[in-house]
Short mmCIF file of C-alpha atoms and ligand atoms in Angstrom, two decimals:
data_model
loop_
_atom_site.label_atom_id
_atom_site.label_comp_id
_atom_site.label_asym_id
_atom_site.label_seq_id
_atom_site.Cartn_x
_atom_site.Cartn_y
_atom_site.Cartn_z
CA MET A 846 -17.47 -7.34 9.51
CA ASN A 847 -15.28 -4.42 8.53
CA LEU A 848 -13.01 -2.65 10.95
CA THR A 849 -15.01 0.59 11.15
CA VAL A 850 -18.14 -1.31 12.13
CA ARG A 851 -16.20 -3.27 14.74
CA ILE A 852 -14.73 -0.07 16.17
CA LEU A 853 -18.19 1.50 16.30
CA LEU A 854 -19.72 -1.52 18.00
CA SER A 855 -16.97 -1.74 20.59
CA MET A 856 -17.26 1.97 21.15
CA ALA A 857 -20.98 1.60 21.84
CA ALA A 858 -20.32 -1.41 24.10
CA GLY A 859 -17.69 0.64 25.96
CA VAL A 860 -20.14 3.49 26.52
CA VAL A 861 -22.79 1.10 27.85
CA VAL A 862 -20.38 -0.70 30.19
CA GLY A 863 -18.98 2.63 31.41
CA LEU A 864 -22.43 4.03 32.09
CA LEU A 865 -23.45 0.86 33.93
CA VAL A 866 -20.39 1.06 36.17
CA GLN A 867 -21.07 4.73 36.79
CA SER A 868 -24.71 4.21 37.61
CA GLY A 869 -23.71 1.58 40.21
CA GLY A 870 -22.07 4.36 42.26
CA PHE A 871 -19.33 1.98 43.47
CA ALA A 872 -16.74 3.18 45.97
CA PRO A 873 -13.20 3.69 44.56
CA GLU A 874 -11.95 0.64 46.42
CA HIS A 875 -14.72 -1.64 45.10
CA TRP A 876 -13.24 -4.33 42.80
CA LEU A 877 -15.30 -3.06 39.86
CA ARG A 878 -13.58 0.32 40.09
CA ALA A 879 -10.15 -0.57 41.46
CA GLY A 880 -9.71 -3.85 39.60
CA PHE A 881 -11.84 -3.49 36.46
CA VAL A 882 -11.92 0.22 35.56
CA ASP A 883 -8.66 1.50 37.05
CA GLY A 884 -6.89 -1.81 36.50
CA LEU A 885 -7.97 -3.77 33.45
CA LEU A 886 -9.62 -1.05 31.34
CA ASP A 887 -6.95 1.50 32.10
CA ALA A 888 -4.20 -0.98 31.20
CA GLY A 889 -5.97 -1.99 27.95
CA GLY A 890 -6.49 1.63 26.91
CA SER A 891 -2.91 2.60 27.74
CA ILE A 892 -1.47 -0.34 25.80
CA PHE A 893 -3.54 0.65 22.75
CA ILE A 894 -2.38 4.27 22.90
CA ARG A 895 1.23 3.17 23.37
CA SER A 896 1.03 0.81 20.43
CA LEU A 897 -0.04 3.76 18.28
CA GLN A 898 2.53 6.12 19.75
CA LEU A 899 5.36 3.68 19.22
CA MET A 900 5.02 4.15 15.48
CA VAL A 901 4.86 7.92 15.35
CA VAL A 902 8.56 8.89 15.33
CA PRO A 903 9.88 6.12 13.03
CA LEU A 904 6.90 6.54 10.73
CA VAL A 905 7.20 10.30 10.32
CA LEU A 906 10.95 10.01 9.84
CA VAL A 907 10.86 7.29 7.22
CA SER A 908 7.77 8.44 5.41
CA LEU A 909 8.79 12.10 5.26
CA ILE A 910 12.30 11.25 4.07
CA CYS A 911 10.66 9.38 1.16
CA GLY A 912 8.25 12.24 0.53
CA ALA A 913 10.88 14.95 0.73
CA SER A 914 13.29 13.10 -1.54
CA SER A 915 10.68 12.88 -4.27
CA LEU A 916 9.42 16.44 -3.69
CA GLY A 917 13.04 17.60 -3.68
CA SER A 918 13.65 16.10 -7.09
CA HIS A 919 10.56 17.82 -8.59
CA GLY A 920 11.51 21.12 -7.03
CA ASN A 921 7.97 21.97 -5.89
CA MET A 922 8.57 21.56 -2.17
CA GLY A 923 8.32 25.27 -1.37
CA ARG A 924 4.96 25.57 -3.11
CA VAL A 925 3.48 22.51 -1.38
CA GLY A 926 4.80 23.77 1.96
CA LEU A 927 3.34 27.24 1.52
CA LYS A 928 -0.05 25.95 0.39
CA THR A 929 -0.26 23.48 3.27
CA ILE A 930 0.74 25.94 5.97
CA GLY A 931 -1.46 28.66 4.43
CA LEU A 932 -4.52 26.39 4.40
CA TYR A 933 -3.86 25.19 7.94
CA LEU A 934 -3.77 28.78 9.17
CA LEU A 935 -6.81 29.77 7.12
CA THR A 936 -8.99 26.89 8.38
CA THR A 937 -7.96 27.61 11.96
CA ALA A 938 -8.82 31.30 11.61
CA ILE A 939 -12.22 30.37 10.12
CA ALA A 940 -12.80 27.89 12.96
CA ILE A 941 -12.15 30.42 15.66
CA THR A 942 -14.25 33.08 13.94
CA ILE A 943 -17.21 30.69 13.83
CA ALA A 944 -16.65 29.89 17.50
CA LEU A 945 -16.56 33.56 18.51
CA LEU A 946 -19.67 34.49 16.52
CA LEU A 947 -21.65 31.55 17.82
CA ALA A 948 -20.58 32.18 21.40
CA LEU A 949 -21.56 35.85 21.11
CA VAL A 950 -25.01 34.89 19.85
CA VAL A 951 -25.64 32.12 22.39
CA ALA A 952 -23.94 33.94 25.29
CA PRO A 953 -23.24 30.78 27.31
CA GLY A 954 -21.42 32.67 30.10
CA GLU A 955 -24.23 35.04 31.01
CA SER A 956 -26.32 32.50 32.85
CA ALA A 957 -23.42 30.44 34.18
CA GLY A 958 -22.95 32.56 37.31
CA ALA A 959 -25.90 30.92 38.98
CA ALA A 960 -24.72 27.41 38.21
CA ASN A 961 -22.70 26.93 41.35
CA ILE A 962 -19.69 25.58 39.53
CA VAL A 963 -16.96 23.85 41.49
CA LEU A 964 -13.61 25.45 40.73
CA ALA A 965 -10.90 22.96 39.88
CA GLU A 966 -7.15 23.23 40.40
CA PHE A 967 -5.30 24.87 37.55
CA THR A 968 -1.69 26.00 37.19
CA PRO A 969 -1.20 28.31 34.20
CA LYS A 970 1.66 27.56 31.84
CA GLU A 971 4.44 30.06 31.25
CA PRO A 972 4.05 31.07 27.60
CA THR A 973 7.11 30.53 25.38
CA SER A 974 8.18 33.63 23.45
CA ILE A 975 7.66 33.72 19.69
CA LYS A 976 11.42 33.84 19.19
CA ASP A 977 12.00 30.70 21.28
CA THR A 978 9.13 28.92 19.56
CA LEU A 979 10.75 29.64 16.21
CA VAL A 980 14.27 28.67 17.29
CA ASN A 981 12.95 25.43 18.81
CA VAL A 982 11.70 24.25 15.44
CA PHE A 983 15.32 23.65 14.41
CA PRO A 984 16.93 20.53 15.87
CA LYS A 985 20.47 20.61 17.19
CA ASN A 986 20.45 16.88 17.76
CA PRO A 987 18.09 14.78 15.64
CA VAL A 988 18.45 11.78 17.93
CA ALA A 989 17.43 13.87 20.94
CA ALA A 990 14.50 15.25 18.93
CA MET A 991 13.36 11.71 18.13
CA ALA A 992 13.93 10.47 21.66
CA SER A 993 11.81 13.24 23.12
CA GLY A 994 9.22 13.02 20.35
CA ASN A 995 9.66 16.65 19.27
CA MET A 996 7.66 16.37 16.06
CA LEU A 997 8.50 19.72 14.46
CA GLN A 998 12.22 19.02 14.88
CA VAL A 999 11.83 15.52 13.49
CA ILE A 1000 9.93 16.98 10.52
CA VAL A 1001 12.67 19.54 9.82
CA PHE A 1002 15.41 16.88 10.02
CA ALA A 1003 13.51 14.48 7.75
CA LEU A 1004 12.87 17.25 5.22
CA LEU A 1005 16.54 18.22 5.08
CA PHE A 1006 17.67 14.62 4.88
CA GLY A 1007 15.16 13.85 2.12
CA VAL A 1008 16.22 16.84 0.05
CA ALA A 1009 19.88 15.90 0.48
CA LEU A 1010 19.03 12.36 -0.68
CA SER A 1011 17.43 13.67 -3.85
CA ARG A 1012 20.61 15.57 -4.62
CA THR A 1013 23.11 12.78 -3.99
CA GLY A 1014 22.87 10.97 -7.30
CA GLU A 1015 23.33 7.21 -7.31
CA ALA A 1016 24.15 6.79 -3.64
CA GLY A 1017 21.11 8.91 -2.78
CA ALA A 1018 18.91 6.79 -5.03
CA ARG A 1019 20.08 3.60 -3.27
CA VAL A 1020 19.39 5.01 0.18
CA ALA A 1021 16.02 6.41 -0.99
CA ALA A 1022 15.05 2.96 -2.28
CA SER A 1023 15.78 1.49 1.17
CA PHE A 1024 13.69 4.17 2.83
CA ASN A 1025 10.83 3.40 0.45
CA ASP A 1026 11.05 -0.27 1.47
CA LEU A 1027 11.14 0.71 5.13
CA ASN A 1028 8.08 2.85 4.55
CA GLU A 1029 6.20 -0.17 3.24
CA VAL A 1030 7.16 -2.07 6.38
CA MET A 1031 5.93 0.78 8.61
CA MET A 1032 2.60 0.84 6.76
CA LYS A 1033 2.29 -2.91 7.35
CA LEU A 1034 2.99 -2.40 11.04
CA ILE A 1035 0.16 0.16 11.25
CA THR A 1036 -2.17 -2.24 9.45
CA MET A 1037 -1.27 -4.90 12.03
CA LEU A 1038 -1.63 -2.71 15.09
CA ILE A 1039 -4.82 -0.93 13.99
CA GLN A 1040 -6.55 -4.27 14.34
CA LEU A 1041 -6.22 -3.82 18.08
CA ALA A 1042 -8.43 -0.75 17.79
CA PRO A 1043 -11.75 -2.39 18.71
CA ILE A 1044 -10.32 -3.67 22.02
CA GLY A 1045 -8.43 -0.45 22.73
CA VAL A 1046 -11.43 1.72 21.92
CA PHE A 1047 -13.67 -0.39 24.12
CA CYS A 1048 -11.32 0.03 27.11
CA LEU A 1049 -10.92 3.78 26.56
CA MET A 1050 -14.63 4.43 26.17
CA ALA A 1051 -15.68 2.26 29.12
CA GLU A 1052 -13.12 3.93 31.38
CA MET A 1053 -14.09 7.39 30.20
CA PHE A 1054 -17.83 6.90 30.55
CA SER A 1055 -17.53 5.35 34.00
CA ASN A 1056 -16.03 8.66 35.10
CA VAL A 1057 -17.93 11.38 33.19
CA GLY A 1058 -19.25 14.09 35.45
CA TRP A 1059 -22.76 14.52 34.04
CA GLN A 1060 -23.55 16.97 36.81
CA GLU A 1061 -20.77 19.30 35.68
CA ILE A 1062 -21.81 19.04 32.05
CA TYR A 1063 -25.37 19.82 32.98
CA LYS A 1064 -24.30 22.96 34.83
CA LEU A 1065 -22.32 24.15 31.83
CA LEU A 1066 -24.68 22.83 29.22
CA ALA A 1067 -24.85 26.08 27.24
CA TYR A 1068 -21.05 26.20 26.94
CA PHE A 1069 -20.86 22.50 26.10
CA LEU A 1070 -23.49 22.76 23.38
CA THR A 1071 -21.99 25.92 21.88
CA VAL A 1072 -18.61 24.22 21.45
CA LEU A 1073 -20.34 21.17 20.02
CA ALA A 1074 -22.38 23.25 17.55
CA ALA A 1075 -19.31 25.17 16.37
CA LEU A 1076 -17.42 21.90 15.87
CA LEU A 1077 -20.33 20.52 13.86
CA ILE A 1078 -20.61 23.64 11.69
CA HIS A 1079 -16.90 23.53 10.98
CA ALA A 1080 -16.85 19.82 10.14
CA ALA A 1081 -20.14 19.73 8.25
CA ILE A 1082 -19.97 23.04 6.36
CA VAL A 1083 -16.45 24.51 6.21
CA TYR A 1084 -14.45 21.38 5.28
CA PRO A 1085 -17.04 20.10 2.79
CA SER A 1086 -17.17 23.54 1.11
CA LEU A 1087 -13.39 23.72 0.86
CA LEU A 1088 -13.17 20.13 -0.37
CA THR A 1089 -15.79 20.83 -3.02
CA LEU A 1090 -14.62 24.27 -4.13
CA LEU A 1091 -10.86 24.00 -3.82
CA GLY A 1092 -10.40 20.24 -3.97
CA ARG A 1093 -13.17 19.42 -6.47
CA VAL A 1094 -13.85 16.14 -4.64
CA ASN A 1095 -16.94 14.68 -3.00
CA PRO A 1096 -16.82 15.46 0.74
CA LEU A 1097 -19.06 12.50 1.59
CA VAL A 1098 -16.56 10.09 0.11
CA PHE A 1099 -13.83 11.87 2.03
CA TYR A 1100 -15.63 11.53 5.36
CA LYS A 1101 -16.49 7.89 4.72
CA LYS A 1102 -12.83 7.16 4.26
CA MET A 1103 -11.78 9.22 7.27
CA ARG A 1104 -14.08 7.41 9.71
CA GLU A 1105 -11.42 5.16 11.22
CA PRO A 1106 -8.89 7.86 12.17
CA MET A 1107 -11.73 10.10 13.38
CA LEU A 1108 -13.00 7.35 15.68
CA VAL A 1109 -9.50 6.64 16.95
CA ALA A 1110 -8.97 10.38 17.53
CA PHE A 1111 -12.27 10.53 19.38
CA SER A 1112 -11.37 7.70 21.72
CA THR A 1113 -7.72 8.61 22.33
CA SER A 1114 -8.16 12.44 22.41
CA SER A 1115 -4.75 12.67 20.81
CA SER A 1116 -3.96 13.79 17.26
CA GLY A 1117 -0.39 12.67 17.92
CA ALA A 1118 -1.28 9.09 18.84
CA THR A 1119 -3.76 8.94 15.94
CA LEU A 1120 -1.14 10.12 13.45
CA PRO A 1121 -0.16 6.65 12.15
CA VAL A 1122 -3.80 5.84 11.43
CA THR A 1123 -4.41 9.26 9.84
CA LEU A 1124 -1.37 8.95 7.62
CA ARG A 1125 -2.20 5.45 6.49
CA THR A 1126 -5.79 6.44 5.73
CA VAL A 1127 -4.88 9.64 3.88
CA GLU A 1128 -2.41 7.75 1.69
CA LYS A 1129 -4.00 4.36 1.16
CA ARG A 1130 -7.72 5.12 1.43
CA VAL A 1131 -8.07 8.74 0.34
CA GLY A 1132 -5.33 8.46 -2.28
CA VAL A 1133 -3.03 11.37 -1.38
CA LYS A 1134 0.44 10.58 -2.70
CA ASN A 1135 3.17 10.04 -0.14
CA GLU A 1136 5.08 13.17 -1.15
CA VAL A 1137 2.22 15.41 0.00
CA ALA A 1138 0.75 13.22 2.77
CA ALA A 1139 4.08 12.53 4.49
CA PHE A 1140 4.59 16.25 4.92
CA ALA A 1141 1.07 17.58 5.40
CA VAL A 1142 -0.33 14.99 7.83
CA PRO A 1143 2.42 15.02 10.50
CA LEU A 1144 2.64 18.80 10.22
CA GLY A 1145 -1.14 19.02 10.65
CA ALA A 1146 -1.12 16.69 13.66
CA THR A 1147 1.40 19.06 15.22
CA ILE A 1148 0.23 22.54 14.25
CA ASN A 1149 -3.30 22.32 12.87
CA MET A 1150 -5.94 22.20 15.61
CA ASP A 1151 -9.19 23.67 14.38
CA GLY A 1152 -11.28 21.90 17.00
CA THR A 1153 -9.00 23.16 19.73
CA ALA A 1154 -9.21 26.71 18.38
CA ILE A 1155 -13.01 26.43 18.45
CA MET A 1156 -13.00 25.42 22.10
CA GLN A 1157 -10.62 28.30 22.86
CA GLY A 1158 -12.84 30.81 21.08
CA VAL A 1159 -16.01 29.74 22.87
CA ALA A 1160 -14.15 29.50 26.18
CA THR A 1161 -12.78 33.03 25.84
CA VAL A 1162 -16.22 34.51 25.26
CA PHE A 1163 -17.66 32.32 28.03
CA ILE A 1164 -15.06 33.49 30.55
CA ALA A 1165 -15.45 37.15 29.53
CA GLN A 1166 -19.21 36.89 30.00
CA PHE A 1167 -18.88 35.04 33.28
CA TYR A 1168 -16.63 37.76 34.73
CA MET A 1169 -18.71 40.44 32.99
CA ILE A 1170 -15.74 41.86 31.12
CA ASP A 1171 -16.50 43.53 27.79
CA LEU A 1172 -14.23 42.66 24.92
CA THR A 1173 -13.67 45.16 22.11
CA MET A 1174 -13.47 44.42 18.40
CA GLY A 1175 -9.68 44.71 18.70
CA ASP A 1176 -9.75 42.11 21.48
CA TYR A 1177 -11.64 39.69 19.28
CA LEU A 1178 -9.12 40.13 16.48
CA MET A 1179 -6.42 39.49 19.05
CA VAL A 1180 -8.22 36.32 20.12
CA ILE A 1181 -8.29 35.11 16.50
CA LEU A 1182 -4.59 35.76 16.18
CA THR A 1183 -3.47 34.27 19.48
CA ALA A 1184 -5.80 31.27 19.32
CA THR A 1185 -4.40 30.46 15.87
CA MET A 1186 -0.88 30.72 17.34
CA ALA A 1187 -1.92 28.76 20.43
CA SER A 1188 -3.34 25.98 18.29
CA ILE A 1189 0.01 25.77 16.50
CA GLY A 1190 1.75 25.53 19.85
CA THR A 1191 -0.67 22.93 21.21
CA ALA A 1192 0.82 19.46 21.24
CA GLY A 1193 -1.48 16.74 19.93
CA VAL A 1194 -2.03 15.13 23.30
CA PRO A 1195 -5.09 15.08 25.58
CA GLY A 1196 -6.06 18.28 27.31
CA VAL A 1197 -3.26 20.56 26.16
CA GLY A 1198 -5.67 22.86 24.32
CA LEU A 1199 -7.02 23.98 27.66
CA ILE A 1200 -3.55 24.74 29.00
CA MET A 1201 -2.75 26.81 25.92
CA LEU A 1202 -5.97 28.74 26.47
CA SER A 1203 -4.14 30.64 29.22
CA MET A 1204 -2.06 32.28 26.47
CA VAL A 1205 -5.19 33.58 24.74
CA LEU A 1206 -6.78 34.79 27.96
CA THR A 1207 -3.63 36.63 29.05
CA GLN A 1208 -3.40 38.40 25.69
CA VAL A 1209 -6.81 39.99 26.11
CA GLY A 1210 -6.52 40.57 29.85
CA LEU A 1211 -9.04 37.95 31.01
CA PRO A 1212 -8.49 36.11 34.32
CA VAL A 1213 -6.62 32.86 33.70
CA GLU A 1214 -8.46 31.30 36.66
CA GLY A 1215 -11.46 31.25 34.33
CA ILE A 1216 -10.07 28.00 32.96
CA MET A 1217 -10.99 26.36 36.25
CA LEU A 1218 -14.64 26.89 35.38
CA ILE A 1219 -14.54 24.63 32.37
CA ILE A 1220 -11.81 22.13 33.20
CA GLY A 1221 -14.33 19.70 34.69
CA ILE A 1222 -16.10 19.11 31.40
CA ASP A 1223 -13.16 19.35 29.08
CA ARG A 1224 -12.50 15.62 28.77
CA LEU A 1225 -15.54 14.90 26.63
CA LEU A 1226 -15.08 18.03 24.52
CA ASP A 1227 -11.44 17.07 24.01
CA MET A 1228 -12.55 13.84 22.33
CA MET A 1229 -14.81 15.69 19.92
CA ARG A 1230 -12.38 18.45 19.07
CA THR A 1231 -9.57 15.98 18.44
CA ALA A 1232 -11.73 14.22 15.84
CA VAL A 1233 -12.25 17.62 14.14
CA ASN A 1234 -8.53 18.39 14.40
CA ILE A 1235 -7.58 15.35 12.40
CA ALA A 1236 -10.46 15.72 9.91
CA GLY A 1237 -8.88 19.12 9.17
CA ASP A 1238 -5.46 17.54 8.61
CA GLY A 1239 -7.00 15.09 6.16
CA ALA A 1240 -9.03 17.75 4.33
CA VAL A 1241 -6.09 20.12 3.83
CA SER A 1242 -3.82 17.26 2.69
CA THR A 1243 -6.45 16.21 0.16
CA ILE A 1244 -6.95 19.74 -1.17
CA VAL A 1245 -3.21 20.40 -1.49
CA ALA A 1246 -2.67 17.03 -3.17
CA ARG A 1247 -5.48 17.68 -5.64
CA SER A 1248 -4.05 21.05 -6.60
CA GLU A 1249 -0.65 19.45 -7.20
CA ASN A 1250 -2.11 16.57 -9.20
CA ASP A 1251 -1.00 14.28 -6.39
CA LEU A 1252 -4.42 12.87 -5.52
CA ASP A 1253 -5.07 9.46 -7.03
CA MET A 1254 -8.75 9.73 -7.99
CA ASP A 1255 -9.00 5.99 -8.65
CA VAL A 1256 -8.06 5.32 -5.03
CA PHE A 1257 -10.30 8.15 -3.82
CA ASN A 1258 -13.34 6.80 -5.63
CA ASP A 1259 -12.73 3.14 -4.79
CA PRO A 1260 -14.61 2.32 -1.56
CA GLU A 1261 -12.42 -0.76 -1.01
CA ALA A 1262 -9.07 0.97 -1.52
CA GLY A 1263 -6.69 0.49 1.41
CA ARG A 1264 -9.29 -1.20 3.59
CA VAL A 1265 -7.74 -3.04 6.53
CA ILE A 1266 -8.23 -6.73 5.87
CA GLU A 1267 -8.13 -8.67 9.08
CA LYS A 1268 -5.87 -11.66 9.23
N1 LIG B 1391 -6.36 16.69 22.36
C1 LIG B 1391 -6.14 17.60 21.28
C2 LIG B 1391 -5.41 16.91 20.18
O1 LIG B 1391 -4.60 16.04 20.41
C3 LIG B 1391 -5.42 18.83 21.70
C4 LIG B 1391 -6.29 19.62 22.64
O2 LIG B 1391 -7.17 20.34 22.17
O3 LIG B 1391 -6.13 19.49 23.85
O4 LIG B 1391 -5.61 17.19 19.04
#
């Protein structure tokens, strides 16, 4: 049985087990909750997420140093960088526009007043200024950047190091060869650890579904469904169109290959933790060469969050409608701009998209407390938007690679390419 099928089956089993536990209505101290859900399942899920996270920093460092050293020697790094960042911004702006339009048509906030929603606790985050955000991209201590997992700083260091390697002649070539070997080892490590996915996914899903607040979702059903519909439109229409028109590749093949990272993203709700799986898939299964993938995928996992931007767009309209505040055309443009910025600033970890929403709301003068309305149902939406976030990273990497002649079409068209073979 292949890995995707096993992940899907364990995901389904996790949902069933979770729902069974939930329907039992056990007290928190009952052994099924305290021992099984909060003990065993929680531990299993956490170990899986940690085993993915452990690879992120070394992988990005090694893989991007290899990528940058070969890009550096061709001299097309600037072009690849501009295209990638440009496409990331463009797809995010499209995502949020879809979200705003759909939310305006559906008007999920107009009927929500009567729903008797329980307000949750929420402490807004102090927004960082644009200047500080920019300065913080540049590391002053690469070891500190790696130790704290500051991805943008690690990316900048790896890029500089890789370019320097490509300009250091023989010594550089020797070091680059070692990094290429190390990269192979890292890929092997991912292949080994991804085999834990069925168990990890089972634990995460069972834990999640034993705690979903169906009541809350029901009360906010219009909001929930609007976000879901916008995510679907973006994933099923926007990416396929871009892949077909700009990338000249078959989007169905692309999605088939991206299933594993999308499922992992769905169950972990973290683009960051999924990054090793995304990178491996984009290189070995989709066929994007390392020099593009090593740059585009980690950058995407850090700054490209289309699914998050969609949630923020719908949430903004929802909150405005709930508080009966009219937004002007200028406000909407502001929302597009700030939500795109906020999605860049959102770290790829669970739930941060909602925290960054405060930045968007403040910009257009909406009450930040509005976030408390939707916090209760964000967990499930987070899973779905994270899957869209990483699909976007894969799609943009593929399109950029294709335009640079860095997409191996033999790998792309081979259904077996890069498949994880269980040992
Ligand atoms: N969980 C999302 C991600 O990691 C971020 C968010 O929207 O909260 O991609």
